[in-house]
Amino acid sequence: EIVLTQSPDTLSLSPGERATLSCRASQSVKYNKFAWYQQKPGQAPRLLIHGASSRAAGIPDRFIGTGSETDFTLTISRLEPEDFAVYYCQQYDYFYSFGQGTKLEIK
Amino acid sequence: QVQLVQSAAEVKEPGASVKISCKSSGYTFTSYWMHWVRQAPGQGLEWLGRINPTGESTLYARKLQGRLTVTRDTSTTTLYMELTSLRSEDTAVYYCVREIFSGSGSYLYWGQGTLVTVSS
């Protein structure tokens, strides 16, 4: 099983700032089979990034996914009020697994 | 538009079984892999299992092997998940999900979720 560890657990920032969320895999994730999701309270998660760096349809270009093998990053270039939520990373190379989540909260 | 509509919330006693349905519409049902994901109260996401487009092949999370069965009915475009020998730690919102494109493994479409509560 590939274990994904996200950091930090909580990130406190203000609107307009840049957010950097990290996800480290316990072993290499091949073929960039990696995704990021956003989840707001009471809602199902929403796919942001797939293939490590491809934005899903309708996702603003302020969401940027980078990384490969064991280290992946989601950058939100300039935070909007609606971006404060919980973010999960996922690998789908060997079985499927999610990180524990990073809560992005308003400072 | 793609829709995944799940069955209503369930309350079960420990040791019982639960079967949840997920009615798909707005796309070709037999073209996409489908998965189940759950989320315990206040916790993160957990992948449970998947089924291939024709329903002939399944894969389950190791911790649920033997208790989880995923099936699909192509005539009614409905996905099912049955979990047996329920325990309190199975209390969660269960989501059916469809991949962004077949075989991709990332989930563009999500059902609204079905809350399963296991309690005596």
Coordinates of C-alpha atoms in Angstrom, one line a residue:
Chain A
E1 CA 0.0 0.0 0.0
I2 CA 1.2 3.5 -0.8
V3 CA 0.8 5.8 2.2
L4 CA 0.4 9.5 1.5
T5 CA 1.4 12.0 4.1
Q6 CA 0.2 15.6 3.7
S7 CA 1.7 18.7 5.3
P8 CA 0.9 20.8 7.1
D9 CA -2.2 19.5 8.8
T10 CA -3.6 23.0 9.0
L11 CA -2.5 26.1 7.0
S12 CA -3.7 29.6 8.2
L13 CA -3.5 32.2 5.5
S14 CA -5.3 35.4 4.3
P15 CA -7.1 36.0 1.1
G16 CA -4.7 37.1 -1.6
E17 CA -1.8 35.1 -0.2
R18 CA -0.1 32.1 -1.8
A19 CA -0.8 28.6 -0.4
T20 CA 1.6 25.7 -0.8
L21 CA 0.3 22.2 0.2
S22 CA 2.5 19.2 0.1
C23 CA 2.0 15.4 -0.2
R24 CA 4.7 12.8 0.2
A25 CA 4.3 9.2 -0.9
S26 CA 5.8 6.2 0.8
Q27 CA 7.0 4.9 -2.5
S28 CA 7.2 6.2 -6.0
V29 CA 3.9 7.0 -7.8
K30 CA 4.4 6.0 -11.4
Y31 CA 3.0 7.6 -14.5
N32 CA 2.0 10.7 -12.4
K33 CA -1.2 8.8 -11.3
F34 CA -1.9 11.5 -8.7
A35 CA -4.8 13.8 -8.0
W36 CA -5.9 16.6 -5.7
Y37 CA -9.4 17.3 -4.3
Q38 CA -11.1 20.1 -2.5
Q39 CA -13.8 19.4 0.0
K40 CA -16.1 22.0 1.8
P41 CA -18.3 21.1 4.8
G42 CA -21.3 19.1 3.9
Q43 CA -20.2 18.6 0.3
A44 CA -18.6 15.8 -1.7
P45 CA -15.0 16.3 -2.7
R46 CA -14.3 18.1 -6.0
L47 CA -11.5 17.0 -8.3
L48 CA -9.0 19.8 -8.9
I49 CA -6.0 18.2 -10.5
H50 CA -5.4 14.8 -12.1
G51 CA -2.3 13.4 -13.7
A52 CA -0.3 15.4 -11.1
S53 CA -0.6 18.6 -13.1
S54 CA -3.8 18.7 -15.3
R55 CA -6.6 20.8 -14.1
A56 CA -10.1 19.3 -14.2
A57 CA -12.7 21.2 -16.3
G58 CA -13.8 24.5 -14.8
I59 CA -10.9 24.7 -12.2
P60 CA -9.4 28.2 -12.1
D61 CA -5.8 28.5 -13.2
R62 CA -4.7 29.7 -9.8
F63 CA -4.7 26.0 -8.8
I64 CA -1.4 24.5 -9.9
G65 CA -0.3 20.9 -9.4
T66 CA 3.4 19.9 -9.6
G67 CA 5.6 17.1 -8.6
S68 CA 6.5 13.5 -9.4
E69 CA 7.5 10.1 -7.9
T70 CA 7.3 10.7 -4.1
D71 CA 6.8 14.5 -3.8
F72 CA 3.8 16.4 -5.0
T73 CA 2.6 20.0 -4.4
L74 CA -0.6 21.9 -4.8
T75 CA -0.1 25.6 -5.1
I76 CA -2.9 28.1 -5.0
S77 CA -1.3 31.2 -6.4
R78 CA -3.7 33.9 -4.9
L79 CA -6.3 32.7 -2.4
E80 CA -9.9 33.6 -2.9
P81 CA -12.4 33.4 0.0
E82 CA -14.0 30.3 -1.6
D83 CA -10.7 28.4 -1.5
F84 CA -10.7 27.9 2.3
A85 CA -11.5 24.2 2.6
V86 CA -9.9 20.8 3.2
Y87 CA -7.6 19.4 0.5
Y88 CA -6.8 15.8 -0.1
C89 CA -4.2 14.2 -2.3
Q90 CA -4.7 10.8 -3.9
Q91 CA -2.6 8.2 -5.7
Y92 CA -4.0 5.7 -8.2
D93 CA -0.9 3.9 -9.3
Y94 CA -0.9 1.0 -6.9
F95 CA -4.4 0.4 -5.5
Y96 CA -5.8 3.7 -4.4
S97 CA -5.2 5.8 -1.4
F98 CA -5.7 9.3 0.0
G99 CA -3.7 11.6 2.2
Q100 CA -5.1 12.6 5.6
G101 CA -6.0 16.1 4.4
T102 CA -4.8 19.6 4.9
K103 CA -7.2 22.2 6.3
L104 CA -6.8 25.6 4.7
E105 CA -8.3 28.2 7.1
I106 CA -8.6 31.9 7.1
K107 CA -6.0 33.7 9.3
Chain B
Q1 CA -25.3 16.0 -17.5
V2 CA -23.8 13.2 -15.5
Q3 CA -25.7 12.3 -12.3
L4 CA -25.0 9.8 -9.6
V5 CA -28.0 9.5 -7.3
Q6 CA -27.5 7.3 -4.2
S7 CA -30.0 5.6 -2.0
A8 CA -31.2 7.0 1.4
A9 CA -29.4 6.9 4.7
E10 CA -29.4 3.6 6.6
V11 CA -29.2 2.7 10.3
K12 CA -28.0 -0.8 11.1
E13 CA -27.1 -2.9 14.1
P14 CA -23.6 -4.4 14.5
G15 CA -23.3 -7.6 12.6
A16 CA -25.9 -6.7 10.0
S17 CA -25.4 -6.0 6.3
V18 CA -26.1 -2.9 4.2
K19 CA -26.6 -2.6 0.5
I20 CA -26.4 0.9 -1.1
S21 CA -27.4 1.8 -4.6
C22 CA -26.1 4.5 -7.0
K23 CA -28.2 5.2 -10.1
S24 CA -26.2 6.7 -13.0
S25 CA -27.4 8.8 -15.8
G26 CA -26.2 11.2 -18.5
Y27 CA -23.4 9.0 -19.9
T28 CA -22.7 5.6 -21.2
F29 CA -22.7 3.4 -18.1
T30 CA -20.8 0.6 -19.6
S31 CA -17.8 2.8 -20.6
Y32 CA -16.5 3.7 -17.1
W33 CA -15.0 2.1 -14.1
M34 CA -16.8 2.9 -10.9
H35 CA -15.6 3.1 -7.3
W36 CA -16.8 3.5 -3.8
V37 CA -15.2 5.8 -1.3
R38 CA -16.2 6.5 2.3
Q39 CA -15.6 9.1 4.9
A40 CA -16.1 8.5 8.6
P41 CA -17.4 11.5 10.7
G42 CA -14.8 14.2 10.9
Q43 CA -12.3 12.0 9.1
G44 CA -10.6 11.7 5.7
L45 CA -11.4 9.8 2.6
E46 CA -11.0 6.0 2.3
W47 CA -11.0 4.0 -0.9
L48 CA -13.1 0.9 -0.7
G49 CA -13.3 -0.9 -4.0
R50 CA -13.9 -0.6 -7.8
I51 CA -15.6 -2.5 -10.6
N52 CA -14.8 -2.5 -14.3
P53 CA -17.2 -1.3 -17.0
T54 CA -18.7 -4.6 -17.7
G55 CA -18.9 -5.8 -14.1
E56 CA -16.7 -8.8 -14.6
S57 CA -13.7 -7.5 -12.5
T58 CA -13.5 -6.1 -9.0
L59 CA -10.8 -5.0 -6.7
Y60 CA -11.2 -4.3 -3.0
A61 CA -9.3 -2.6 -0.2
R62 CA -7.4 -5.3 1.7
K63 CA -9.0 -4.4 5.0
L64 CA -12.5 -5.0 3.6
Q65 CA -11.7 -8.2 1.7
G66 CA -14.5 -10.7 2.4
R67 CA -17.0 -8.2 3.7
L68 CA -17.4 -5.9 0.7
T69 CA -19.1 -6.7 -2.6
V70 CA -19.5 -4.3 -5.5
T71 CA -21.8 -5.1 -8.4
R72 CA -23.4 -3.2 -11.2
D73 CA -26.6 -3.7 -13.2
T74 CA -26.1 -2.5 -16.8
S75 CA -29.9 -2.9 -17.5
T76 CA -30.7 -0.3 -14.9
T77 CA -27.4 1.6 -14.9
T78 CA -27.1 1.1 -11.2
L79 CA -24.0 0.5 -9.1
Y80 CA -24.3 -1.4 -5.8
M81 CA -22.2 -1.8 -2.7
E82 CA -22.9 -4.4 0.0
L83 CA -21.0 -4.5 3.3
T84 CA -21.5 -7.3 5.7
S85 CA -20.7 -7.9 9.4
L86 CA -21.0 -4.2 10.1
R87 CA -19.1 -2.7 13.0
S88 CA -19.3 0.7 14.6
E89 CA -16.2 1.8 12.7
D90 CA -18.1 1.3 9.4
T91 CA -20.2 4.4 10.3
A92 CA -19.5 6.8 7.5
V93 CA -20.8 8.6 4.5
Y94 CA -20.4 6.3 1.5
Y95 CA -19.8 7.8 -2.0
C96 CA -20.1 6.3 -5.4
V97 CA -17.7 7.9 -7.8
R98 CA -17.0 7.8 -11.6
E99 CA -13.6 8.3 -13.1
I100 CA -12.8 11.4 -15.1
F101 CA -12.1 9.1 -18.0
S102 CA -12.1 5.3 -18.1
G103 CA -9.2 3.7 -16.3
S104 CA -7.8 7.0 -15.0
G105 CA -8.4 6.4 -11.3
S106 CA -9.2 10.0 -10.4
Y107 CA -12.8 10.9 -9.7
L108 CA -14.6 13.7 -11.5
Y109 CA -18.2 12.7 -10.6
W110 CA -19.4 12.0 -7.1
G111 CA -22.8 10.8 -5.7
Q112 CA -24.4 12.9 -3.0
G113 CA -23.3 10.4 -0.4
T114 CA -25.2 7.9 1.8
L115 CA -24.8 8.0 5.5
V116 CA -24.6 4.5 7.1
T117 CA -24.9 4.5 10.9
V118 CA -24.0 1.3 12.8
S119 CA -25.3 1.4 16.3
S120 CA -27.1 -0.9 18.7

